[in-house]
Amino acid sequence: IIMTYSILFTLIGSMTASFIGHKFGRLRPAALGLILMTVAIVSLSLSSNTLVYRLFTGLNLLGLYIFIPYFLGYASQADHSGRGPAIVAGTFMLAAAAGPYLGGAVLSLFDIAVFAWIAPISNLIAFVLLYTVSTRQRTYLEEPDVVARAAGIPGAQTSSN
């Protein structure tokens, strides 16, 4: 039942990201995903209630599946060749596979409540990095004819013209 419930939340998260699209840019929905994951992980770390476990496992997956498309969007904006999104997706899958081992190592040294500190700190770092990338990408794209110059279109204006 928990797997079915979890899959339902992945579907809702994916549909939410699709519905939102670019209406709010990339940073706000990505931040929403990070916030949902942070709230879920902190709640999971601090409670032993079965209902809380089910609810916040779903919320964690909801946030994750809202976050992923926007995260890949940042990678594709930075590298139009497709290598960036492929590396990001591969790294995400590697982290998903290695995460339980790392989590087990942390749990062997500390109480589960330590994740109530790890999640907000790591997600805050992720947000700062996304904000930095977002600001740099926006500045780059606001330059005149940047897309035309990048594509090598003759006659494109350069900043020295």
mmCIF file of C-alpha atoms in Angstrom:
data_model
loop_
_atom_site.group_PDB
_atom_site.id
_atom_site.type_symbol
_atom_site.label_atom_id
_atom_site.label_comp_id
_atom_site.label_asym_id
_atom_site.label_seq_id
_atom_site.Cartn_x
_atom_site.Cartn_y
_atom_site.Cartn_z
ATOM 1 C CA ILE A 1 0.000 0.000 0.000
ATOM 2 C CA ILE A 2 2.819 2.422 0.824
ATOM 3 C CA MET A 3 4.389 1.909 -2.623
ATOM 4 C CA THR A 4 1.081 2.606 -4.374
ATOM 5 C CA TYR A 5 0.590 5.667 -2.201
ATOM 6 C CA SER A 6 4.132 6.859 -2.968
ATOM 7 C CA ILE A 7 3.689 6.353 -6.694
ATOM 8 C CA LEU A 8 0.512 8.421 -6.522
ATOM 9 C CA PHE A 9 2.534 11.306 -5.093
ATOM 10 C CA THR A 10 5.167 10.987 -7.845
ATOM 11 C CA LEU A 11 2.361 11.254 -10.380
ATOM 12 C CA ILE A 12 0.906 14.314 -8.640
ATOM 13 C CA GLY A 13 4.366 15.925 -8.467
ATOM 14 C CA SER A 14 5.042 15.298 -12.154
ATOM 15 C CA MET A 15 1.621 16.630 -13.114
ATOM 16 C CA THR A 16 2.140 19.702 -10.919
ATOM 17 C CA ALA A 17 5.459 20.464 -12.623
ATOM 18 C CA SER A 18 3.807 20.002 -16.028
ATOM 19 C CA PHE A 19 0.903 22.254 -15.071
ATOM 20 C CA ILE A 20 3.160 24.970 -13.657
ATOM 21 C CA GLY A 21 5.486 24.871 -16.664
ATOM 22 C CA HIS A 22 7.277 28.206 -17.006
ATOM 23 C CA LYS A 23 4.506 30.324 -15.491
ATOM 24 C CA PHE A 24 6.711 31.116 -12.509
ATOM 25 C CA GLY A 25 10.138 30.663 -14.067
ATOM 26 C CA ARG A 26 12.406 27.858 -12.915
ATOM 27 C CA LEU A 27 13.624 29.079 -9.548
ATOM 28 C CA ARG A 28 10.281 29.364 -7.732
ATOM 29 C CA PRO A 29 9.004 25.854 -8.579
ATOM 30 C CA ALA A 30 12.455 24.384 -7.845
ATOM 31 C CA ALA A 31 12.416 26.200 -4.495
ATOM 32 C CA LEU A 32 8.915 24.859 -3.819
ATOM 33 C CA GLY A 33 10.185 21.325 -4.442
ATOM 34 C CA LEU A 34 13.127 21.879 -2.093
ATOM 35 C CA ILE A 35 10.852 23.300 0.607
ATOM 36 C CA LEU A 36 8.440 20.368 0.370
ATOM 37 C CA MET A 37 11.317 17.879 0.575
ATOM 38 C CA THR A 38 12.843 19.713 3.534
ATOM 39 C CA VAL A 39 9.554 19.811 5.473
ATOM 40 C CA ALA A 40 8.962 16.137 4.722
ATOM 41 C CA ILE A 41 12.439 14.945 5.732
ATOM 42 C CA VAL A 42 12.480 17.011 8.926
ATOM 43 C CA SER A 43 9.028 15.657 9.828
ATOM 44 C CA LEU A 44 10.075 12.087 9.047
ATOM 45 C CA SER A 45 13.210 12.508 11.145
ATOM 46 C CA LEU A 46 11.402 13.780 14.205
ATOM 47 C CA SER A 47 8.324 11.541 14.308
ATOM 48 C CA SER A 48 7.731 7.832 14.813
ATOM 49 C CA ASN A 49 4.018 7.970 13.949
ATOM 50 C CA THR A 50 2.957 5.659 11.089
ATOM 51 C CA LEU A 51 0.493 8.171 9.652
ATOM 52 C CA VAL A 52 3.162 10.887 9.674
ATOM 53 C CA TYR A 53 5.518 8.464 7.911
ATOM 54 C CA ARG A 54 3.018 7.771 5.137
ATOM 55 C CA LEU A 55 2.001 11.384 4.677
ATOM 56 C CA PHE A 56 5.496 12.845 4.644
ATOM 57 C CA THR A 57 6.994 10.089 2.488
ATOM 58 C CA GLY A 58 4.428 11.148 -0.091
ATOM 59 C CA LEU A 59 5.199 14.822 0.447
ATOM 60 C CA ASN A 60 8.908 14.131 -0.035
ATOM 61 C CA LEU A 61 8.224 12.424 -3.371
ATOM 62 C CA LEU A 62 5.836 15.200 -4.381
ATOM 63 C CA GLY A 63 8.571 17.787 -3.799
ATOM 64 C CA LEU A 64 11.158 15.662 -5.573
ATOM 65 C CA TYR A 65 9.035 15.213 -8.673
ATOM 66 C CA ILE A 66 8.266 18.931 -8.801
ATOM 67 C CA PHE A 67 11.982 19.711 -8.411
ATOM 68 C CA ILE A 68 13.526 17.321 -10.974
ATOM 69 C CA PRO A 69 12.181 18.882 -14.228
ATOM 70 C CA TYR A 70 13.345 22.346 -13.217
ATOM 71 C CA PHE A 71 16.728 21.029 -12.119
ATOM 72 C CA LEU A 72 17.138 19.397 -15.539
ATOM 73 C CA GLY A 73 15.972 22.662 -17.108
ATOM 74 C CA TYR A 74 18.881 24.494 -15.501
ATOM 75 C CA ALA A 75 21.276 21.882 -16.844
ATOM 76 C CA SER A 76 19.854 22.063 -20.367
ATOM 77 C CA GLN A 77 20.038 25.857 -20.349
ATOM 78 C CA ALA A 78 23.692 25.711 -19.356
ATOM 79 C CA ASP A 79 24.638 23.051 -21.928
ATOM 80 C CA HIS A 80 22.618 22.882 -25.137
ATOM 81 C CA SER A 81 24.497 19.804 -26.339
ATOM 82 C CA GLY A 82 22.532 17.570 -23.975
ATOM 83 C CA ARG A 83 25.577 16.427 -22.028
ATOM 84 C CA GLY A 84 24.707 18.548 -18.986
ATOM 85 C CA PRO A 85 21.201 17.122 -18.514
ATOM 86 C CA ALA A 86 22.543 13.602 -19.109
ATOM 87 C CA ILE A 87 25.214 14.101 -16.437
ATOM 88 C CA VAL A 88 22.676 15.613 -14.022
ATOM 89 C CA ALA A 89 20.216 12.756 -14.563
ATOM 90 C CA GLY A 90 22.974 10.161 -14.203
ATOM 91 C CA THR A 91 24.288 11.810 -11.056
ATOM 92 C CA PHE A 92 20.777 11.907 -9.641
ATOM 93 C CA MET A 93 20.404 8.156 -10.255
ATOM 94 C CA LEU A 94 23.823 7.502 -8.702
ATOM 95 C CA ALA A 95 22.860 9.557 -5.648
ATOM 96 C CA ALA A 96 19.577 7.660 -5.374
ATOM 97 C CA ALA A 97 21.527 4.401 -5.352
ATOM 98 C CA ALA A 98 24.261 5.583 -2.971
ATOM 99 C CA GLY A 99 21.949 7.550 -0.657
ATOM 100 C CA PRO A 100 20.771 4.587 1.425
ATOM 101 C CA TYR A 101 24.378 3.529 2.049
ATOM 102 C CA LEU A 102 25.367 7.028 3.116
ATOM 103 C CA GLY A 103 22.209 7.308 5.216
ATOM 104 C CA GLY A 104 23.019 3.991 6.881
ATOM 105 C CA ALA A 105 26.518 5.201 7.689
ATOM 106 C CA VAL A 106 25.118 8.379 9.215
ATOM 107 C CA LEU A 107 22.564 6.374 11.227
ATOM 108 C CA SER A 108 25.292 4.099 12.559
ATOM 109 C CA LEU A 109 26.969 7.165 14.083
ATOM 110 C CA PHE A 110 24.012 9.408 14.962
ATOM 111 C CA ASP A 111 20.331 9.333 15.768
ATOM 112 C CA ILE A 112 17.807 9.690 12.907
ATOM 113 C CA ALA A 113 17.062 13.222 14.125
ATOM 114 C CA VAL A 114 20.358 14.340 12.555
ATOM 115 C CA PHE A 115 18.535 14.333 9.212
ATOM 116 C CA ALA A 116 16.405 17.168 10.591
ATOM 117 C CA TRP A 117 19.629 19.201 10.351
ATOM 118 C CA ILE A 118 21.136 17.672 7.219
ATOM 119 C CA ALA A 119 18.092 18.194 4.979
ATOM 120 C CA PRO A 120 17.594 21.936 5.576
ATOM 121 C CA ILE A 121 21.312 22.667 5.321
ATOM 122 C CA SER A 122 21.846 20.670 2.130
ATOM 123 C CA ASN A 123 18.665 22.022 0.529
ATOM 124 C CA LEU A 124 19.634 25.579 1.450
ATOM 125 C CA ILE A 125 22.988 25.011 -0.256
ATOM 126 C CA ALA A 126 21.138 23.601 -3.287
ATOM 127 C CA PHE A 127 18.894 26.685 -3.390
ATOM 128 C CA VAL A 128 21.852 29.084 -3.200
ATOM 129 C CA LEU A 129 23.525 27.224 -6.072
ATOM 130 C CA LEU A 130 20.317 27.283 -8.146
ATOM 131 C CA TYR A 131 19.841 30.976 -7.406
ATOM 132 C CA THR A 132 23.410 31.688 -8.531
ATOM 133 C CA VAL A 133 22.965 29.705 -11.734
ATOM 134 C CA SER A 134 19.582 31.328 -12.341
ATOM 135 C CA THR A 135 21.029 34.821 -11.985
ATOM 136 C CA ARG A 136 23.942 34.054 -14.304
ATOM 137 C CA GLN A 137 21.714 32.447 -16.939
ATOM 138 C CA ARG A 138 19.286 35.372 -16.844
ATOM 139 C CA THR A 139 22.121 37.902 -17.268
ATOM 140 C CA TYR A 140 23.552 35.923 -20.175
ATOM 141 C CA LEU A 141 20.195 35.605 -21.933
ATOM 142 C CA GLU A 142 19.365 39.295 -21.536
ATOM 143 C CA GLU A 143 22.359 40.341 -23.656
ATOM 144 C CA PRO A 144 21.313 41.498 -27.147
ATOM 145 C CA ASP A 145 21.205 38.760 -29.790
ATOM 146 C CA VAL A 146 22.966 36.255 -27.529
ATOM 147 C CA VAL A 147 21.053 33.331 -29.011
ATOM 148 C CA ALA A 148 21.806 34.444 -32.563
ATOM 149 C CA ARG A 149 25.491 34.912 -31.776
ATOM 150 C CA ALA A 150 25.692 31.552 -30.044
ATOM 151 C CA ALA A 151 24.119 29.950 -33.111
ATOM 152 C CA GLY A 152 26.659 31.715 -35.356
ATOM 153 C CA ILE A 153 24.045 33.638 -37.342
ATOM 154 C CA PRO A 154 25.762 36.218 -39.558
ATOM 155 C CA GLY A 155 24.959 39.842 -38.786
ATOM 156 C CA ALA A 156 24.118 39.250 -35.132
ATOM 157 C CA GLN A 157 24.840 42.244 -32.939
ATOM 158 C CA THR A 158 27.740 41.954 -30.552
ATOM 159 C CA SER A 159 28.226 44.039 -27.452
ATOM 160 C CA SER A 160 31.144 45.810 -29.146
ATOM 161 C CA ASN A 161 28.927 47.034 -32.047
#
